[in-house]
Rosetta silent file (secondary structure, phi, psi, omega in degrees, C-alpha in Angstrom):
SEQUENCE: XXXXXXXXXXXXXXXXXXXXXXXXXXXXXXXXXXXXXXXXXXXXXXXXXXXXXXXXXXXXXXXXXXXXXXXXXXXXXXXXXXXXXXXXXXXXXXXXXXXXXXXXXXXXXXXXXXXXXXXXXXXXXXXXXXXXXXXXXXXXXXXXXXXXXXXXXXXXXXXXXXXXXXXXXXXXXXXXXXXXXXXXXXXXXXXXXXXXXXXXXXXXXXXXXXXXXXXXXXXXXXXXXXXXXXXXXXXXXXXXXXXXXXXXXXXXXXXXXXX
SCORE:     score description
SCORE:     0.000 S_00000001
   1 L     0.000  -46.176  179.781   41.404  101.165   29.256 S_00000001
   2 H   -61.863  -38.942  179.040   40.894  103.850   26.662 S_00000001
   3 H   -63.369  -38.571  178.247   37.990  105.263   28.699 S_00000001
   4 H   -62.287  -42.624 -179.791   40.215  105.406   31.753 S_00000001
   5 H   -67.367  -36.674  179.096   42.860  107.332   29.838 S_00000001
   6 H   -66.606  -36.374  178.713   40.300  109.689   28.429 S_00000001
   7 H   -71.326  -32.331 -178.069   39.035  110.446   31.952 S_00000001
   8 L  -134.215   84.862 -178.463   42.602  110.923   33.256 S_00000001
   9 L   -60.779  -15.421 -178.074   45.069  111.952   30.502 S_00000001
  10 H   -66.636  -27.524  179.959   47.864  112.143   33.057 S_00000001
  11 H   -62.974  -45.799  179.788   48.201  108.370   33.061 S_00000001
  12 H   -66.947  -33.611 -179.840   49.220  108.325   29.431 S_00000001
  13 H   -70.252  -31.846  179.320   51.545  111.265   29.946 S_00000001
  14 H   -73.654  -33.488 -177.902   53.355  109.481   32.767 S_00000001
  15 L  -136.904   87.107 -176.214   53.846  106.212   30.751 S_00000001
  16 L   -66.722  -16.991 -178.239   53.609  106.750   26.998 S_00000001
  17 L   -94.604   12.846 -174.390   54.429  102.982   26.269 S_00000001
  18 H   -64.643  -36.996  179.364   51.512  101.629   28.236 S_00000001
  19 H   -66.130  -39.340  179.614   49.489  100.736   25.129 S_00000001
  20 H   -63.629  -40.495 -179.518   52.426   98.903   23.633 S_00000001
  21 H   -64.907  -45.022 -179.066   52.925   96.841   26.815 S_00000001
  22 H   -67.645  -33.492  175.944   49.299   95.852   27.065 S_00000001
  23 H   -62.203  -38.682  178.098   49.219   94.883   23.399 S_00000001
  24 H   -66.443  -40.819  179.335   52.109   92.495   24.036 S_00000001
  25 H   -63.856  -43.838  179.938   50.389   90.966   27.048 S_00000001
  26 H   -63.215  -40.705  178.887   47.182   90.496   25.115 S_00000001
  27 H   -62.491  -40.511  178.206   49.082   88.905   22.216 S_00000001
  28 H   -63.727  -42.064 -179.865   50.770   86.469   24.624 S_00000001
  29 H   -63.916  -41.483  178.027   47.428   85.572   26.177 S_00000001
  30 H   -63.170  -41.810  179.024   45.875   84.961   22.763 S_00000001
  31 H   -63.107  -42.593  179.057   48.830   82.798   21.731 S_00000001
  32 H   -65.655  -38.212  177.928   48.597   80.751   24.938 S_00000001
  33 H   -63.583  -41.266  177.732   44.840   80.355   24.465 S_00000001
  34 H   -64.135  -39.749  178.216   45.394   79.082   20.919 S_00000001
  35 H   -63.095  -44.310  178.554   48.048   76.681   22.178 S_00000001
  36 H   -62.590  -39.469  178.440   45.709   75.377   24.875 S_00000001
  37 H   -63.352  -40.739  177.834   42.943   74.979   22.324 S_00000001
  38 H   -64.556  -41.697  177.801   45.272   72.974   20.086 S_00000001
  39 H   -63.894  -37.795  177.932   46.335   70.748   22.986 S_00000001
  40 H   -62.680  -43.493  177.441   42.690   70.238   23.893 S_00000001
  41 H   -61.313  -42.214  179.320   41.921   69.179   20.326 S_00000001
  42 H   -61.747  -43.393  179.393   44.895   66.810   20.381 S_00000001
  43 H   -63.013  -41.804  178.527   43.715   65.270   23.659 S_00000001
  44 H   -63.413  -39.991  179.077   40.208   64.849   22.314 S_00000001
  45 H   -65.303  -41.328  177.889   41.574   63.215   19.165 S_00000001
  46 H   -65.223  -40.008  177.247   43.731   60.834   21.226 S_00000001
  47 H   -62.225  -40.341  177.763   40.765   59.983   23.434 S_00000001
  48 H   -63.513  -42.991  178.716   38.733   59.225   20.337 S_00000001
  49 H   -62.755  -43.407  178.945   41.528   57.002   18.965 S_00000001
  50 H   -63.959  -39.201  178.427   41.829   55.145   22.284 S_00000001
  51 H   -62.706  -41.479  177.302   38.072   54.694   22.428 S_00000001
  52 H   -64.934  -39.743  179.799   38.117   53.205   18.932 S_00000001
  53 H   -64.247  -41.526  178.615   41.048   50.965   19.888 S_00000001
  54 H   -64.033  -42.094  178.519   39.206   49.715   22.992 S_00000001
  55 H   -61.032  -41.987  178.318   36.081   49.031   20.943 S_00000001
  56 H   -64.313  -40.220  178.206   38.163   47.056   18.444 S_00000001
  57 H   -63.619  -39.226  178.368   39.791   45.098   21.283 S_00000001
  58 H   -62.280  -40.914  177.798   36.388   44.282   22.736 S_00000001
  59 H   -64.805  -38.927  178.459   35.266   42.903   19.384 S_00000001
  60 H   -65.723  -39.991  177.784   38.446   40.840   19.135 S_00000001
  61 H   -62.023  -41.378  179.453   37.918   39.474   22.628 S_00000001
  62 H   -61.122  -32.634  178.706   34.386   38.517   21.702 S_00000001
  63 H   -93.329    0.266  176.111   35.763   36.548   18.756 S_00000001
  64 L    76.815   25.713 -174.423   38.668   35.078   20.825 S_00000001
  65 L  -113.688   21.430  179.580   41.449   36.690   18.737 S_00000001
  66 L  -136.613  149.356 -178.325   43.251   38.855   21.310 S_00000001
  67 L  -108.895  166.750  178.149   45.513   38.024   24.234 S_00000001
  68 H   -62.661  -32.278  179.349   45.973   39.562   27.649 S_00000001
  69 H   -63.360  -42.781  178.345   49.391   40.938   26.610 S_00000001
  70 H   -62.120  -40.782  178.000   47.827   42.975   23.799 S_00000001
  71 H   -63.790  -41.152 -179.981   45.257   44.366   26.225 S_00000001
  72 H   -62.673  -42.381  178.144   47.992   45.309   28.707 S_00000001
  73 H   -62.445  -41.757  178.940   49.946   47.167   25.999 S_00000001
  74 H   -64.249  -39.218  178.655   46.828   49.052   24.974 S_00000001
  75 H   -63.070  -41.028 -179.747   46.128   49.954   28.602 S_00000001
  76 H   -65.737  -42.791  178.044   49.657   51.294   29.026 S_00000001
  77 H   -61.430  -40.911  179.468   49.406   53.358   25.829 S_00000001
  78 H   -65.274  -41.231 -179.329   46.088   54.761   26.981 S_00000001
  79 H   -65.966  -32.935 -178.530   47.494   55.631   30.410 S_00000001
  80 H   -77.300  -25.624 -170.888   50.499   57.457   28.904 S_00000001
  81 H  -103.791  -20.698 -176.037   48.467   59.500   26.439 S_00000001
  82 L  -114.127  170.686 -179.864   45.258   60.423   28.317 S_00000001
  83 L  -131.509  159.313  167.440   44.569   61.997   31.617 S_00000001
  84 H    57.502 -126.071 -172.521   42.267   61.807   34.597 S_00000001
  85 H   -66.121  -33.504  178.658   38.833   60.339   34.139 S_00000001
  86 H   -61.003  -43.673  178.932   39.517   59.063   30.596 S_00000001
  87 H   -62.423  -41.652 -179.122   42.365   56.891   31.883 S_00000001
  88 H   -63.062  -44.340 -179.902   40.236   55.568   34.717 S_00000001
  89 H   -64.491  -44.021  179.426   37.386   54.625   32.391 S_00000001
  90 H   -64.072  -39.940 -179.964   39.722   52.984   29.894 S_00000001
  91 H   -63.510  -40.162  178.354   41.508   51.074   32.664 S_00000001
  92 H   -64.683  -42.972  179.574   38.213   49.744   33.983 S_00000001
  93 H   -64.116  -41.141 -179.606   37.111   48.622   30.529 S_00000001
  94 H   -67.723  -38.311  176.540   40.457   46.939   29.876 S_00000001
  95 H   -60.769  -42.338  177.505   40.331   45.175   33.245 S_00000001
  96 H   -61.788  -42.043  179.566   36.885   43.865   32.361 S_00000001
  97 H   -66.043  -40.018  178.034   38.172   42.679   28.987 S_00000001
  98 H   -60.495  -41.666  178.475   41.180   40.996   30.619 S_00000001
  99 H   -62.805  -43.730  178.153   38.870   39.079   32.943 S_00000001
 100 H   -63.770  -39.228  178.590   36.716   37.953   30.033 S_00000001
 101 H   -63.719  -41.800  178.222   39.829   36.953   28.089 S_00000001
 102 H   -61.526  -41.455  177.883   41.089   34.876   31.020 S_00000001
 103 H   -62.432  -42.601  178.781   37.723   33.118   31.221 S_00000001
 104 H   -62.365  -40.587 -179.602   37.837   32.393   27.485 S_00000001
 105 H   -64.436  -39.794  177.436   41.365   31.007   27.778 S_00000001
 106 H   -62.808  -44.409  178.975   40.313   28.674   30.603 S_00000001
 107 H   -62.731  -39.664  178.977   37.354   27.454   28.558 S_00000001
 108 H   -63.583  -42.269  178.654   39.592   26.896   25.533 S_00000001
 109 H   -62.372  -44.837  179.551   42.038   24.840   27.595 S_00000001
 110 H   -63.987  -41.547  178.967   39.212   22.736   29.029 S_00000001
 111 H   -64.605  -41.402  178.516   37.667   22.240   25.586 S_00000001
 112 H   -62.598  -39.825  178.602   41.019   21.230   24.108 S_00000001
 113 H   -65.248  -40.921  178.456   41.520   18.722   26.933 S_00000001
 114 H   -63.666  -41.263  179.589   38.034   17.309   26.363 S_00000001
 115 H   -64.545  -42.563  179.121   38.682   17.007   22.624 S_00000001
 116 H   -63.316  -41.360  177.370   41.999   15.236   23.216 S_00000001
 117 H   -62.424  -41.956  179.646   40.340   12.803   25.637 S_00000001
 118 H   -64.519  -41.673  178.421   37.594   12.107   23.109 S_00000001
 119 H   -63.186  -39.589  179.206   40.147   11.527   20.339 S_00000001
 120 H   -64.709  -41.919  179.111   42.077    9.170   22.603 S_00000001
 121 H   -64.488  -41.901  178.719   38.916    7.233   23.440 S_00000001
 122 H   -63.145  -41.314  178.185   37.951    6.998   19.774 S_00000001
 123 H   -62.803  -41.015  178.223   41.438    5.772   18.914 S_00000001
 124 H   -64.015  -42.776  179.222   41.276    3.114   21.634 S_00000001
 125 H   -63.525  -42.521 -179.682   37.862    1.951   20.446 S_00000001
 126 H   -63.379  -43.302  178.294   39.054    1.811   16.839 S_00000001
 127 H   -63.700  -39.033  178.632   42.138   -0.192   17.780 S_00000001
 128 H   -64.564  -41.143  178.291   39.990   -2.546   19.843 S_00000001
 129 H   -63.701  -42.778  178.551   37.583   -2.997   16.932 S_00000001
 130 H   -62.164  -41.526  179.127   40.473   -3.689   14.559 S_00000001
 131 H   -64.159  -42.874  179.967   41.905   -6.211   17.017 S_00000001
 132 H   -64.277  -40.344  178.865   38.546   -7.910   17.449 S_00000001
 133 H   -65.191  -41.892  178.578   38.021   -8.118   13.695 S_00000001
 134 H   -64.664  -40.227  178.515   41.482   -9.570   13.180 S_00000001
 135 H   -65.301  -38.204  179.194   40.877  -12.072   15.971 S_00000001
 136 H   -64.344  -30.100  179.870   37.540  -13.020   14.458 S_00000001
 137 H   -80.220  -35.785 -167.230   39.282  -13.776   11.165 S_00000001
 138 H  -118.094  -21.551 -173.353   42.293  -15.668   12.463 S_00000001
 139 L   -71.503  141.436  175.939   41.863  -16.804   16.047 S_00000001
 140 L   -68.170  142.070  175.395   41.217  -20.474   16.729 S_00000001
 141 E   -93.515  113.161 -176.613   37.806  -21.291   18.162 S_00000001
 142 E   -75.386  143.522  173.006   38.344  -23.395   21.256 S_00000001
 143 E  -112.993  110.479 -176.474   36.132  -26.380   21.992 S_00000001
 144 L   -68.838  128.873  179.278   36.018  -26.925   25.735 S_00000001
 145 L  -152.454  135.486  177.219   36.588  -30.538   26.656 S_00000001
 146 L   -67.890  -35.369 -175.219   37.786  -32.208   29.827 S_00000001
 147 L   -77.627  -53.885 -176.739   39.480  -34.926   27.780 S_00000001
 148 L  -130.655  153.679  173.495   41.182  -33.004   24.986 S_00000001
 149 E  -100.687  114.265 -173.788   41.795  -29.382   24.120 S_00000001
 150 E  -122.340  162.953  178.045   40.579  -28.876   20.579 S_00000001
 151 E  -148.484  153.433  175.193   40.060  -25.918   18.266 S_00000001
 152 E  -109.939  130.228  179.175   38.317  -25.101   15.022 S_00000001
 153 E  -122.466  121.022  178.350   40.197  -23.040   12.480 S_00000001
 154 E  -111.362  143.290  179.397   38.370  -21.660    9.484 S_00000001
 155 E  -122.409  133.546 -173.942   39.994  -20.130    6.434 S_00000001
 156 L   -62.147  -45.054 -178.048   37.988  -17.981    4.067 S_00000001
 157 L  -120.981  135.358 -179.875   39.476  -19.358    0.858 S_00000001
 158 L   -72.135  146.536  179.031   40.798  -22.858    0.342 S_00000001
 159 L   -68.978  -36.723 -175.430   44.412  -23.279   -0.710 S_00000001
 160 L   -74.768  -38.037 -179.635   43.606  -25.929   -3.290 S_00000001
 161 L  -124.868   73.596 -172.516   40.760  -24.077   -4.967 S_00000001
 162 L   -61.262  129.171  177.840   41.553  -20.452   -4.219 S_00000001
 163 L    86.237    5.388 -176.175   38.553  -18.202   -4.397 S_00000001
 164 L  -123.685  -21.637 -172.360   35.952  -20.967   -4.631 S_00000001
 165 E  -137.352  157.595  167.023   35.575  -22.666   -1.245 S_00000001
 166 E   -96.763  134.559  179.232   35.518  -22.187    2.510 S_00000001
 167 E  -106.965  148.674  177.581   37.911  -24.461    4.362 S_00000001
 168 E  -131.903  130.256 -178.026   37.502  -25.850    7.878 S_00000001
 169 E  -127.100  148.851 -178.378   40.354  -27.341    9.894 S_00000001
 170 E  -109.376  131.910 -175.040   40.501  -29.207   13.180 S_00000001
 171 E  -126.517  130.102  172.366   43.383  -28.517   15.555 S_00000001
 172 E   -92.614  126.976 -175.639   44.554  -30.513   18.572 S_00000001
 173 E  -115.100  158.204  177.158   46.011  -28.152   21.171 S_00000001
 174 L   -67.713  136.165 -179.400   48.128  -28.631   24.254 S_00000001
 175 L  -136.594  168.587 -175.461   46.002  -28.970   27.399 S_00000001
 176 L   -75.454  -14.101 -179.453   46.424  -29.444   31.120 S_00000001
 177 L  -103.932   11.709 -173.602   45.059  -33.035   31.042 S_00000001
 178 H   -57.733  -36.419 -176.903   47.302  -34.350   28.220 S_00000001
 179 H   -67.566  -19.370 -177.811   49.296  -36.630   30.533 S_00000001
 180 H   -97.538   -5.845 -172.000   46.097  -38.463   31.553 S_00000001
 181 L   -97.175  163.270  176.059   44.671  -38.961   28.051 S_00000001
 182 L   -90.558  133.763 -179.378   45.024  -41.687   25.468 S_00000001
 183 L  -124.951  151.865   -2.250   47.020  -40.763   22.400 S_00000001
 184 L   -72.258  169.255  177.665   46.812  -40.355   19.457 S_00000001
 185 L   -69.194  128.029 -171.726   43.464  -38.624   19.219 S_00000001
 186 L  -123.690   -4.045 -171.367   41.083  -41.110   17.504 S_00000001
 187 L   -73.137  142.680  176.489   37.549  -39.732   17.819 S_00000001
 188 E   -68.009  139.007 -178.018   35.449  -39.102   14.735 S_00000001
 189 E  -121.016  130.811  179.261   34.880  -35.408   14.067 S_00000001
 190 E  -120.111  129.220  174.901   31.856  -34.007   12.219 S_00000001
 191 E  -100.265  137.819  178.811   31.607  -30.454   10.898 S_00000001
 192 E  -138.487  112.804  173.618   28.153  -28.958   10.401 S_00000001
 193 E   -88.153  117.587 -170.354   27.547  -25.538    8.838 S_00000001
 194 L   -82.684  129.384  170.561   24.062  -24.583    9.995 S_00000001
 195 L   -79.543  118.288 -174.854   21.441  -23.323    7.580 S_00000001
 196 L   -71.428   -8.341  170.085   19.724  -20.539    9.553 S_00000001
 197 L   -97.986    2.532 -179.854   16.480  -21.383    7.759 S_00000001
 198 L    55.384   41.608  179.251   16.913  -25.055    8.795 S_00000001
 199 L  -101.178  -55.507 -175.673   16.594  -26.184    5.186 S_00000001
 200 L  -148.950  104.883  176.969   19.909  -27.800    4.253 S_00000001
 201 L   -81.136  151.413  173.923   22.934  -27.960    6.536 S_00000001
 202 E   -94.406  123.033 -174.547   26.407  -28.583    5.128 S_00000001
 203 E  -127.580  134.257  173.279   27.878  -31.682    6.801 S_00000001
 204 E  -147.792  150.302 -176.236   31.284  -33.288    6.459 S_00000001
 205 E  -144.303  157.061  174.149   33.148  -35.688    8.754 S_00000001
 206 E  -150.378  156.222  175.307   36.500  -37.393    9.069 S_00000001
 207 E  -111.853  128.157 -174.811   38.167  -39.946   11.303 S_00000001
 208 L   -59.952  144.559  173.978   41.689  -39.063   12.431 S_00000001
 209 L   -85.596  114.608 -176.672   44.661  -40.963   11.033 S_00000001
 210 L   -59.388  -24.324 -178.549   46.521  -42.347   14.088 S_00000001
 211 L   -85.074  -10.119 -177.800   49.824  -42.126   12.253 S_00000001
 212 L   -77.189  139.451  178.259   49.431  -38.434   11.455 S_00000001
 213 H   -67.168  -16.603 -179.800   51.375  -35.968   13.586 S_00000001
 214 H   -65.482  -21.391 -173.305   48.261  -33.789   13.650 S_00000001
 215 H  -117.689   11.582  174.619   46.653  -36.151   16.198 S_00000001
 216 L   -81.582  169.309  177.085   49.619  -37.020   18.415 S_00000001
 217 L   -61.469  126.812 -175.180   50.091  -35.549   21.846 S_00000001
 218 L   -64.226  134.145  173.337   51.035  -31.889   21.251 S_00000001
 219 L  -100.488  -15.147  175.430   54.636  -30.917   21.921 S_00000001
 220 L  -121.109 -170.091 -178.500   53.917  -27.289   21.107 S_00000001
 221 L   -63.858  -37.555  179.385   50.893  -25.101   21.675 S_00000001
 222 E  -140.087  151.308  170.363   49.119  -26.551   18.636 S_00000001
 223 L   -85.449  175.450  175.697   49.533  -29.445   16.219 S_00000001
 224 L   -68.367  134.873 -177.722   49.309  -29.110   12.472 S_00000001
 225 L   -69.287  148.508  177.835   45.708  -28.470   11.440 S_00000001
 226 E  -143.164  144.437 -179.509   43.795  -31.157    9.585 S_00000001
 227 E   170.578 -134.024 -172.178   40.310  -31.101    8.103 S_00000001
 228 E  -119.831   99.631 -178.032   38.317  -30.221    4.996 S_00000001
 229 E   -69.527  -21.094  179.005   40.016  -27.786    2.595 S_00000001
 230 E  -123.895   58.539 -172.720   36.944  -27.698    0.324 S_00000001
 231 E   -67.629  -46.111 -176.975   34.216  -27.790    2.937 S_00000001
 232 E  -148.227  130.332  179.040   31.668  -25.508    1.250 S_00000001
 233 E   -74.206  152.877  178.863   31.717  -23.747   -2.110 S_00000001
 234 H   -66.664  -32.547  177.493   31.093  -20.038   -2.231 S_00000001
 235 H   -63.288  -43.484  177.789   28.296  -20.587   -4.711 S_00000001
 236 H   -66.969  -35.738  179.514   26.519  -22.887   -2.263 S_00000001
 237 H   -62.640  -37.266 -177.711   27.186  -20.447    0.552 S_00000001
 238 H   -80.089  -17.184 -176.112   25.446  -17.667   -1.344 S_00000001
 239 H   -93.204   -2.890 -179.931   22.431  -19.788   -2.309 S_00000001
 240 L  -133.100  174.410 -177.142   21.405  -20.674    1.243 S_00000001
 241 L   -91.171   47.713  178.178   20.963  -18.934    4.579 S_00000001
 242 L   -75.995  -27.718  179.241   24.316  -20.033    5.946 S_00000001
 243 E  -127.274  128.079  179.885   25.327  -16.429    6.615 S_00000001
 244 E  -144.978  131.439 -177.764   22.939  -13.777    7.868 S_00000001
 245 L    55.113   41.526  178.424   23.761  -10.369    9.357 S_00000001
 246 L    60.660   25.423  178.987   27.462  -11.201    8.979 S_00000001
 247 E  -124.043  135.307  178.245   27.027  -14.226   11.289 S_00000001
 248 E  -133.125  138.296 -174.503   27.756  -17.871   10.438 S_00000001
 249 L  -117.312  128.907  179.939   27.290  -20.822   12.820 S_00000001
 250 E  -119.473  128.559  178.056   29.402  -23.977   12.811 S_00000001
 251 E  -106.609  132.930 -179.774   28.543  -27.027   14.882 S_00000001
 252 E  -116.735  127.965  179.754   31.287  -29.529   15.789 S_00000001
 253 E  -117.148  121.848  176.862   30.437  -33.064   16.865 S_00000001
 254 E  -110.517  120.506 -178.750   33.127  -35.248   18.456 S_00000001
 255 L   -76.485  116.935 -179.317   32.204  -38.932   18.784 S_00000001
 256 L  -111.677   17.989 -175.534   33.132  -40.083   22.278 S_00000001
 257 L   -67.715  -27.240 -177.151   31.439  -43.476   22.156 S_00000001
 258 L   -97.577   11.233  177.628   34.733  -45.410   22.069 S_00000001
 259 L   -76.442    0.000    0.000   36.365  -43.595   24.971 S_00000001
């Protein structure tokens, strides 16, 4: 500009404020350039922050600690603050993360359902085991007979000598053939606790008392039990092979010779 004026001084003489005007224009351009540079820096800083936020979200997704709602909010924030290609790249990454999060949520639901089913099955098995154990302790052992319905009832500790003996009781039960049978029940009954080494069995027997209500025709499901309250001492039980692997075998002999 100065060279132009030096070549043609008439320009300056026609407009003496020309330098002042151009100085103002240049100052405005410099100010706008500085403003644009500041906005560019701000955009770059925001892009860096969004990139860090996306990286953190990806790590959270990998560890299963972020939800789809959080990803959506981050995507919206990124879309409002960035422009053009940055938004597109961030949106694609967030979409990928959302898909992975949905897959993780489905797997978590399926795993939780599997765990609940397993817990339910374990609970059912445990209840069944408890029921079976209780039945093994208390349930009458039926002795199948066409003539009479009988049962063996064993009690761990005898009432008369608590803590010292095993008791064995014989029970007459109601059966479908009772109307055809002779009453009272009169057959001799023999109890035999088997020694699993076949060394020394424990044997006891009794003959029913015809006058006892225990051997009359049952009016209820079972009559009053009768038998041997001191059948075998615990000391004798421990000194022989009557019990092995938590199993004990009792043999019942009913004499039917006088029927």
